[in-house]
CSV table of C-alpha atoms and ligand atoms in Angstrom, one decimal:
chain,number,residue,atom,x,y,z
A,138,MET,CA,-36.0,57.5,36.5
A,139,ILE,CA,-35.6,57.8,40.3
A,140,GLU,CA,-34.5,61.4,40.9
A,141,TYR,CA,-32.2,62.5,43.6
A,142,GLU,CA,-34.3,65.5,44.5
A,143,ASN,CA,-37.3,67.3,43.0
A,144,LEU,CA,-38.4,70.4,44.9
A,145,GLY,CA,-41.7,70.7,43.2
A,146,LYS,CA,-42.7,67.1,44.2
A,147,LEU,CA,-41.2,67.7,47.7
A,148,ASN,CA,-43.4,70.7,48.3
A,149,LYS,CA,-46.5,69.5,46.6
A,150,PRO,CA,-48.3,68.4,49.8
A,151,PHE,CA,-47.9,72.0,51.1
A,152,PHE,CA,-49.1,73.9,48.0
A,153,GLU,CA,-52.6,74.7,49.3
A,154,GLU,CA,-51.4,76.0,52.6
A,155,TYR,CA,-48.6,77.9,50.9
A,156,GLU,CA,-51.1,79.6,48.7
A,157,THR,CA,-53.2,80.7,51.7
A,158,ALA,CA,-50.1,81.9,53.5
A,159,PHE,CA,-48.9,83.8,50.5
A,160,LYS,CA,-52.3,85.5,49.9
A,161,GLU,CA,-52.5,86.5,53.6
A,162,THR,CA,-49.1,88.0,53.5
A,163,LEU,CA,-49.6,89.8,50.1
A,164,GLU,CA,-52.9,91.3,51.4
A,165,SER,CA,-51.4,92.3,54.7
A,166,GLY,CA,-49.2,94.9,52.8
A,167,TRP,CA,-46.3,94.3,55.3
A,168,TYR,CA,-43.4,92.5,53.7
A,169,ILE,CA,-40.3,93.0,55.8
A,170,LEU,CA,-39.9,92.3,59.6
A,171,GLY,CA,-43.5,92.0,60.5
A,172,LYS,CA,-45.9,89.5,62.2
A,173,LYS,CA,-45.0,86.5,60.0
A,174,VAL,CA,-41.3,86.7,60.8
A,175,LYS,CA,-42.0,87.2,64.5
A,176,ALA,CA,-44.4,84.3,64.5
A,177,PHE,CA,-42.0,81.9,62.8
A,178,GLU,CA,-39.1,83.0,65.1
A,179,ASN,CA,-41.3,82.1,68.1
A,180,GLU,CA,-42.4,78.8,66.6
A,181,PHE,CA,-38.9,77.8,65.6
A,182,ALA,CA,-37.3,78.7,69.0
A,183,SER,CA,-40.0,76.7,70.7
A,184,TYR,CA,-39.5,73.7,68.3
A,185,CYS,CA,-35.7,73.8,69.0
A,186,GLY,CA,-36.2,74.5,72.7
A,187,THR,CA,-34.2,77.7,72.7
A,188,LYS,CA,-35.1,81.0,74.2
A,189,HIS,CA,-34.5,83.1,71.0
A,190,CYS,CA,-34.6,82.7,67.3
A,191,ILE,CA,-33.7,85.5,64.8
A,192,GLY,CA,-34.8,85.1,61.2
A,193,LEU,CA,-32.1,85.9,58.6
A,194,ALA,CA,-31.6,86.0,54.8
A,195,ASN,CA,-29.7,82.7,54.5
A,196,GLY,CA,-27.5,80.1,56.2
A,197,LEU,CA,-24.2,81.7,55.3
A,198,ASP,CA,-25.3,85.0,56.8
A,199,ALA,CA,-26.5,83.1,59.9
A,200,LEU,CA,-22.9,81.8,60.3
A,201,ILE,CA,-21.3,85.1,59.5
A,202,LEU,CA,-23.4,87.1,61.9
A,203,SER,CA,-23.0,84.5,64.7
A,204,LEU,CA,-19.2,85.0,64.6
A,205,LYS,CA,-19.6,88.8,64.1
A,206,ALA,CA,-21.7,89.0,67.4
A,207,PHE,CA,-18.6,88.1,69.4
A,208,ASN,CA,-16.4,90.8,68.0
A,209,PHE,CA,-13.3,88.5,68.0
A,210,GLU,CA,-10.0,90.1,67.4
A,211,LYS,CA,-8.9,89.9,63.7
A,212,GLY,CA,-6.5,87.0,63.1
A,213,SER,CA,-8.0,84.8,65.9
A,214,GLU,CA,-8.4,81.2,65.1
A,215,VAL,CA,-11.6,79.2,64.7
A,216,ILE,CA,-11.5,75.4,64.6
A,217,VAL,CA,-13.8,73.9,62.0
A,218,PRO,CA,-14.2,70.4,60.5
A,219,SER,CA,-12.0,69.7,57.4
A,220,ASN,CA,-14.9,68.0,55.5
A,221,THR,CA,-17.6,70.6,55.9
A,222,TYR,CA,-19.5,72.5,53.2
A,223,ILE,CA,-17.5,75.5,52.2
A,224,ALA,CA,-20.0,78.0,53.8
A,225,THR,CA,-18.8,77.3,57.3
A,226,ILE,CA,-15.2,78.1,56.3
A,227,LEU,CA,-16.3,81.2,54.3
A,228,SER,CA,-18.0,82.6,57.4
A,229,ILE,CA,-14.7,82.5,59.3
A,230,VAL,CA,-12.8,84.1,56.4
A,231,HIS,CA,-15.4,86.9,55.9
A,232,ASN,CA,-14.9,87.8,59.6
A,233,GLY,CA,-11.1,88.3,59.2
A,234,LEU,CA,-10.5,85.1,61.3
A,235,VAL,CA,-8.3,82.1,60.5
A,236,PRO,CA,-9.9,78.7,59.8
A,237,VAL,CA,-8.1,75.8,61.5
A,238,LEU,CA,-9.1,72.5,60.1
A,239,ALA,CA,-9.8,69.5,62.4
A,240,GLU,CA,-10.3,66.1,60.9
A,241,PRO,CA,-13.6,64.2,61.2
A,242,ASP,CA,-14.2,60.8,62.8
A,243,LEU,CA,-14.7,58.3,60.0
A,244,ALA,CA,-17.5,56.6,61.9
A,245,THR,CA,-19.7,59.7,62.2
A,246,TYR,CA,-18.2,62.1,59.5
A,247,ASN,CA,-18.4,64.7,62.2
A,248,ILE,CA,-15.5,66.7,63.8
A,249,ASP,CA,-13.4,64.4,66.1
A,250,PRO,CA,-13.3,65.8,69.6
A,251,ALA,CA,-9.7,64.5,70.0
A,252,GLU,CA,-8.6,66.4,66.9
A,253,ILE,CA,-10.1,69.6,68.2
A,254,GLU,CA,-7.9,69.4,71.3
A,255,LYS,CA,-4.8,69.0,69.1
A,256,LYS,CA,-5.6,72.2,67.2
A,257,ILE,CA,-6.2,74.5,70.1
A,258,SER,CA,-3.5,77.3,70.3
A,259,SER,CA,-3.2,80.6,72.2
A,260,LYS,CA,-5.0,82.3,69.3
A,261,THR,CA,-8.1,80.0,69.3
A,262,VAL,CA,-11.3,81.7,70.2
A,263,ALA,CA,-14.1,79.4,69.0
A,264,ILE,CA,-15.1,76.0,67.7
A,265,MET,CA,-17.6,75.8,64.8
A,266,VAL,CA,-19.1,72.4,64.7
A,267,VAL,CA,-21.2,71.1,61.8
A,268,HIS,CA,-23.8,68.4,62.2
A,269,LEU,CA,-23.1,66.9,58.8
A,270,TYR,CA,-25.7,64.9,56.9
A,271,GLY,CA,-28.2,65.3,59.8
A,272,LYS,CA,-26.2,63.7,62.7
A,273,VAL,CA,-25.4,65.9,65.7
A,274,CYS,CA,-21.7,66.0,66.8
A,275,GLU,CA,-20.5,64.6,70.1
A,276,MET,CA,-21.6,67.7,71.9
A,277,ASP,CA,-21.0,66.5,75.5
A,278,LYS,CA,-17.3,66.1,74.8
A,279,ILE,CA,-17.0,69.2,72.6
A,280,MET,CA,-18.7,71.5,75.2
A,281,SER,CA,-16.4,70.3,77.9
A,282,ILE,CA,-13.4,71.0,75.8
A,283,ALA,CA,-14.8,74.4,75.1
A,284,GLN,CA,-15.4,75.1,78.7
A,285,LYS,CA,-11.9,73.9,79.7
A,286,HIS,CA,-10.3,76.3,77.2
A,287,LYS,CA,-12.8,79.1,77.4
A,288,LEU,CA,-13.8,78.9,73.8
A,289,LYS,CA,-17.1,79.9,72.2
A,290,VAL,CA,-19.1,77.3,70.3
A,291,ILE,CA,-21.1,77.9,67.2
A,292,GLU,CA,-23.2,75.0,65.7
A,293,ASP,CA,-23.8,74.9,62.0
A,294,CYS,CA,-27.2,73.2,62.0
A,295,ALA,CA,-27.9,73.7,58.3
A,296,GLN,CA,-28.3,69.9,57.8
A,297,ALA,CA,-29.8,69.0,61.2
A,298,HIS,CA,-33.2,70.6,61.9
A,299,GLY,CA,-34.8,68.4,64.6
A,300,ALA,CA,-31.8,66.0,65.0
A,301,THR,CA,-30.9,65.1,68.6
A,302,PHE,CA,-27.9,64.0,70.6
A,303,LYS,CA,-28.7,62.4,74.0
A,304,LYS,CA,-32.2,63.8,73.6
A,305,THR,CA,-31.2,67.4,73.0
A,306,LYS,CA,-31.9,69.0,69.7
A,307,ALA,CA,-29.4,70.7,67.4
A,308,GLY,CA,-29.3,74.4,68.0
A,309,ASN,CA,-29.2,74.1,71.8
A,310,PHE,CA,-25.6,73.3,72.6
A,311,GLY,CA,-23.5,76.2,71.4
A,312,ASP,CA,-23.5,79.9,72.2
A,313,VAL,CA,-25.1,80.8,68.9
A,314,ASN,CA,-26.3,78.3,66.3
A,315,ALA,CA,-26.9,78.8,62.6
A,316,PHE,CA,-29.7,77.3,60.5
A,317,SER,CA,-30.2,77.4,56.7
A,318,PHE,CA,-33.7,77.0,55.2
A,319,TYR,CA,-32.3,76.6,51.6
A,320,PRO,CA,-35.0,74.8,49.6
A,321,THR,CA,-33.4,71.3,49.8
A,322,LYS,CA,-32.8,71.3,53.6
A,323,ASN,CA,-35.2,69.3,55.8
A,324,LEU,CA,-36.9,72.5,56.7
A,325,GLY,CA,-36.6,74.3,53.4
A,326,ALA,CA,-38.2,77.6,52.3
A,327,ILE,CA,-38.9,78.2,48.6
A,328,ALA,CA,-36.1,80.8,48.3
A,329,ASP,CA,-33.1,81.6,50.4
A,330,ALA,CA,-33.7,81.9,54.2
A,331,GLY,CA,-31.9,81.3,57.5
A,332,ALA,CA,-31.9,81.9,61.2
A,333,VAL,CA,-29.9,81.6,64.4
A,334,THR,CA,-31.0,80.2,67.7
A,335,THR,CA,-29.5,81.1,71.1
A,336,ASN,CA,-30.3,81.1,74.8
A,337,ASP,CA,-28.2,84.3,75.3
A,338,ARG,CA,-30.4,87.5,75.2
A,339,GLU,CA,-27.5,89.8,74.5
A,340,LEU,CA,-26.2,87.8,71.5
A,341,ALA,CA,-29.8,87.6,70.2
A,342,GLU,CA,-30.1,91.3,70.5
A,343,SER,CA,-26.8,92.0,68.7
A,344,ILE,CA,-27.6,89.7,65.8
A,345,SER,CA,-31.1,91.1,65.5
A,346,THR,CA,-29.5,94.6,65.3
A,347,LEU,CA,-26.8,93.5,62.9
A,348,ARG,CA,-29.4,92.0,60.4
A,349,ASN,CA,-31.1,95.3,60.1
A,350,TYR,CA,-28.4,97.9,59.4
A,351,GLY,CA,-27.2,97.9,63.0
A,352,SER,CA,-30.4,99.7,63.9
A,353,LYS,CA,-32.9,99.1,66.6
A,354,GLU,CA,-34.9,102.2,65.9
A,355,LYS,CA,-35.4,103.2,62.3
A,356,TYR,CA,-32.8,105.6,61.0
A,357,TYR,CA,-30.7,105.4,64.2
A,358,ASN,CA,-27.7,103.2,63.6
A,359,GLU,CA,-25.7,101.8,66.6
A,360,THR,CA,-23.4,99.4,64.9
A,361,VAL,CA,-22.0,98.8,61.4
A,362,GLY,CA,-24.7,96.4,60.3
A,363,TYR,CA,-26.0,94.5,57.3
A,364,ASN,CA,-29.2,93.8,55.5
A,365,SER,CA,-29.9,90.2,56.2
A,366,ARG,CA,-33.6,89.9,57.0
A,367,LEU,CA,-35.8,86.9,56.6
A,368,ASP,CA,-38.8,88.2,54.6
A,369,GLU,CA,-42.4,87.8,55.5
A,370,VAL,CA,-43.4,85.6,52.7
A,371,GLN,CA,-40.7,83.0,53.3
A,372,ALA,CA,-41.4,83.2,57.1
A,373,ALA,CA,-45.1,82.4,56.3
A,374,PHE,CA,-44.1,79.4,54.2
A,375,LEU,CA,-41.7,78.2,56.9
A,376,SER,CA,-44.4,78.4,59.5
A,377,VAL,CA,-46.5,76.0,57.3
A,378,LYS,CA,-43.6,73.6,56.8
A,379,LEU,CA,-42.5,73.6,60.4
A,380,LYS,CA,-45.7,71.9,61.3
A,381,TYR,CA,-44.6,69.0,59.1
A,382,LEU,CA,-40.9,68.9,60.0
A,383,ASP,CA,-41.3,65.9,62.3
A,384,ASP,CA,-43.2,64.1,59.6
A,385,ILE,CA,-40.5,64.9,57.0
A,386,ASN,CA,-37.8,63.7,59.4
A,387,SER,CA,-39.7,60.5,60.2
A,388,HIS,CA,-40.2,59.7,56.5
A,389,LYS,CA,-36.5,60.1,55.8
A,390,GLN,CA,-35.7,58.0,58.9
A,391,LYS,CA,-38.1,55.3,57.6
A,392,LEU,CA,-36.3,55.3,54.2
A,393,ALA,CA,-32.9,55.3,55.8
A,394,LYS,CA,-33.9,52.2,57.8
A,395,LEU,CA,-34.5,50.4,54.5
A,396,TYR,CA,-31.0,51.2,53.3
A,397,LEU,CA,-29.5,50.3,56.6
A,398,GLN,CA,-31.2,46.9,56.7
A,399,HIS,CA,-31.0,45.8,53.1
A,400,LEU,CA,-27.9,47.3,51.5
A,401,LYS,CA,-25.2,44.7,51.3
A,402,GLU,CA,-22.1,45.1,53.4
A,403,ASP,CA,-19.9,46.1,50.5
A,404,PHE,CA,-21.2,49.6,51.1
A,405,ILE,CA,-20.0,51.5,54.2
A,406,LYS,CA,-23.2,52.7,55.8
A,407,PRO,CA,-23.8,55.5,58.2
A,408,MET,CA,-23.3,54.7,61.9
A,409,VAL,CA,-26.4,54.1,64.0
A,410,ASP,CA,-26.3,54.6,67.8
A,411,LYS,CA,-28.8,55.0,70.6
A,412,ASP,CA,-27.5,58.4,71.6
A,413,TYR,CA,-28.3,59.9,68.3
A,414,SER,CA,-31.6,60.6,66.4
A,415,ASP,CA,-30.4,61.4,62.9
A,416,VAL,CA,-32.6,63.3,60.4
A,417,TYR,CA,-30.8,62.1,57.2
A,418,HIS,CA,-30.6,65.4,55.4
A,419,ILE,CA,-28.2,63.3,53.3
A,420,PHE,CA,-28.0,59.5,53.3
A,421,ASN,CA,-24.4,58.7,52.2
A,422,ILE,CA,-22.6,55.5,51.8
A,423,ARG,CA,-18.9,55.0,50.9
A,424,HIS,CA,-17.4,52.8,48.3
A,425,GLU,CA,-13.8,52.5,46.8
A,426,LYS,CA,-15.3,52.5,43.3
A,427,ARG,CA,-17.7,55.5,44.0
A,428,ASP,CA,-17.5,57.0,40.5
A,429,GLU,CA,-18.1,53.6,38.8
A,430,LEU,CA,-21.0,53.0,41.2
A,431,LYS,CA,-22.5,56.4,40.4
A,432,ALA,CA,-22.3,55.8,36.7
A,433,TYR,CA,-23.8,52.3,37.1
A,434,LEU,CA,-26.7,53.7,39.0
A,435,LEU,CA,-27.3,56.4,36.4
A,436,ASN,CA,-27.3,53.7,33.7
A,437,ASN,CA,-30.0,52.0,35.7
A,438,GLU,CA,-32.1,55.2,35.9
A,439,ILE,CA,-31.1,56.2,39.5
A,440,ARG,CA,-29.7,59.7,40.1
A,441,THR,CA,-27.3,60.2,43.1
A,442,ASP,CA,-25.2,63.1,44.3
A,443,ILE,CA,-21.9,63.7,46.0
A,444,HIS,CA,-21.5,65.7,49.2
A,445,TYR,CA,-18.9,66.9,48.5
A,446,PRO,CA,-16.7,66.1,45.5
A,447,VAL,CA,-13.8,68.4,46.6
A,448,ALA,CA,-12.4,68.8,50.1
A,449,PRO,CA,-12.3,72.4,51.3
A,450,ASN,CA,-8.5,72.5,51.4
A,451,LYS,CA,-8.4,71.4,47.7
A,452,GLN,CA,-10.8,74.2,46.6
A,453,VAL,CA,-9.2,76.9,44.3
A,454,ALA,CA,-10.8,79.6,46.4
A,455,MET,CA,-9.0,78.3,49.5
A,456,ARG,CA,-5.5,78.5,48.0
A,457,GLY,CA,-3.4,80.7,50.3
A,458,ILE,CA,-6.0,80.5,53.0
A,459,LEU,CA,-5.9,76.8,54.1
A,460,LYS,CA,-2.3,76.3,53.0
A,461,ASP,CA,-0.3,73.5,54.6
A,462,GLN,CA,-3.3,72.0,56.4
A,463,GLU,CA,-3.1,68.3,55.4
A,464,THR,CA,-6.5,66.6,55.7
A,465,PRO,CA,-6.2,63.0,54.5
A,466,ILE,CA,-9.3,61.8,56.3
A,467,ALA,CA,-11.5,64.5,54.7
A,468,GLU,CA,-10.0,63.6,51.3
A,469,LYS,CA,-10.7,59.9,51.8
A,470,ILE,CA,-14.4,60.8,52.4
A,471,HIS,CA,-14.6,63.2,49.5
A,472,LYS,CA,-13.2,60.5,47.2
A,473,THR,CA,-15.5,57.7,48.3
A,474,THR,CA,-18.8,59.2,49.5
A,475,LEU,CA,-22.1,58.9,47.5
A,476,SER,CA,-25.5,60.4,48.5
A,477,LEU,CA,-28.5,58.2,47.8
A,478,PRO,CA,-32.1,59.4,47.1
A,479,ILE,CA,-33.9,60.1,50.4
A,480,SER,CA,-36.4,62.9,49.7
A,481,PHE,CA,-39.8,63.5,51.4
A,482,PHE,CA,-41.4,62.5,48.0
A,483,HIS,CA,-39.6,59.2,47.6
A,484,THR,CA,-41.6,56.1,48.4
A,485,GLU,CA,-40.4,52.9,50.1
A,486,GLU,CA,-40.8,51.2,46.7
A,487,ASP,CA,-38.3,53.8,45.2
A,488,ILE,CA,-35.8,53.0,47.9
A,489,LEU,CA,-36.2,49.2,47.6
A,490,LYS,CA,-35.6,49.6,43.8
A,491,VAL,CA,-32.4,51.5,44.5
A,492,ILE,CA,-31.3,48.8,47.0
A,493,GLU,CA,-32.0,46.0,44.5
A,494,VAL,CA,-30.0,47.7,41.8
A,495,MET,CA,-27.1,48.6,44.2
A,496,ASN,CA,-26.9,45.1,45.6
A,497,LYS,CA,-26.1,43.8,42.1
A,498,PHE,CA,-23.1,46.1,41.7
B,624,LIG,C1,-26.6,74.6,53.2
B,624,LIG,C2,-25.5,74.8,54.1
B,624,LIG,C3,-25.0,76.1,54.5
B,624,LIG,C4,-25.4,77.3,53.8
B,624,LIG,O1,-26.7,77.7,53.8
B,624,LIG,P1,-27.2,78.7,52.7
B,624,LIG,O2,-28.6,79.0,53.2
B,624,LIG,O3,-27.1,78.1,51.4
B,624,LIG,O4,-26.4,80.0,52.8
B,624,LIG,C5,-24.0,76.1,55.5
B,624,LIG,N1,-23.5,75.0,56.1
B,624,LIG,C6,-23.9,73.8,55.7
B,624,LIG,C7,-23.3,72.6,56.4
B,624,LIG,C8,-24.9,73.6,54.7
B,624,LIG,O5,-25.3,72.4,54.4
């Protein structure tokens, strides 16, 4: 059986270093907001090329607190891609703001800059972009639209650790940018974890205060805060894994190249372009007979996944929230997309086997 993902196998090469990191942290007797979190924040900011990084409890919180830091007036509109993972949209709703869906470009699966312009109204305050599957959005065009209309930009980088557009890494373009270190992400912890990156000192300070009960000094509360702290143990694991993030990304790029070169043209493959270095958090193809293909692969001992089976505007939770927002392009993607095995533990032989079986479909 070729699995889609196996977190034990994925993390196996790091077990020894994790054990040392765990022992050190355990013996230090300091488990919340200490040296390990500070060290990881510095390392990750330096990896991304940003001035600040603030470690948080998970990716959804990173998105929620990013928006919170701006104190937008309730009811303001935030533009978001119609085919994103639900978390991006939830962060808008949890802030009392209104998600306005903009359709993706079918070539990149990322928000189409032309569609953003169409959705701007007098109530728009921000654009949340999502670097879906590990490909950065067209950030040059998007930032100039934002500047022209005086909108804030928040990047959802949960799938794009280390991905670049025109040589700049994800997490550097927007005002505040959110990362998830959920175990399956390219930089994954072994529990929930997240962070934001920013070059703005004031925003960094507000998010760092918000994550810790709105308090800078213990027991003195300045704002109505949260508890959303990255813990010392996960920070220690993340510092270990960060050293190997480029290796993880290159391995996935090597596997992606095999798919791109050898899968027959019946499958719609991801777009490749010199302006982008993609990190393939997900390697998806599209096919009209997606469900049949998925079942055929499973019959042949190959597990796949779907990101995502239901478009946000068709989710039960979004009834009454995303009403009347038609998103035919997102729905087309959700109906036809299939994610192929591309984990750090997969070998070239595994991928060649998947290709061989797929090409007989
Ligand atoms: C994983 C993911 C998130 C949420 O991260 P969590 O750490 O699970 O809260 C948000 N947005 C996108 C695009 C994701 O893939």
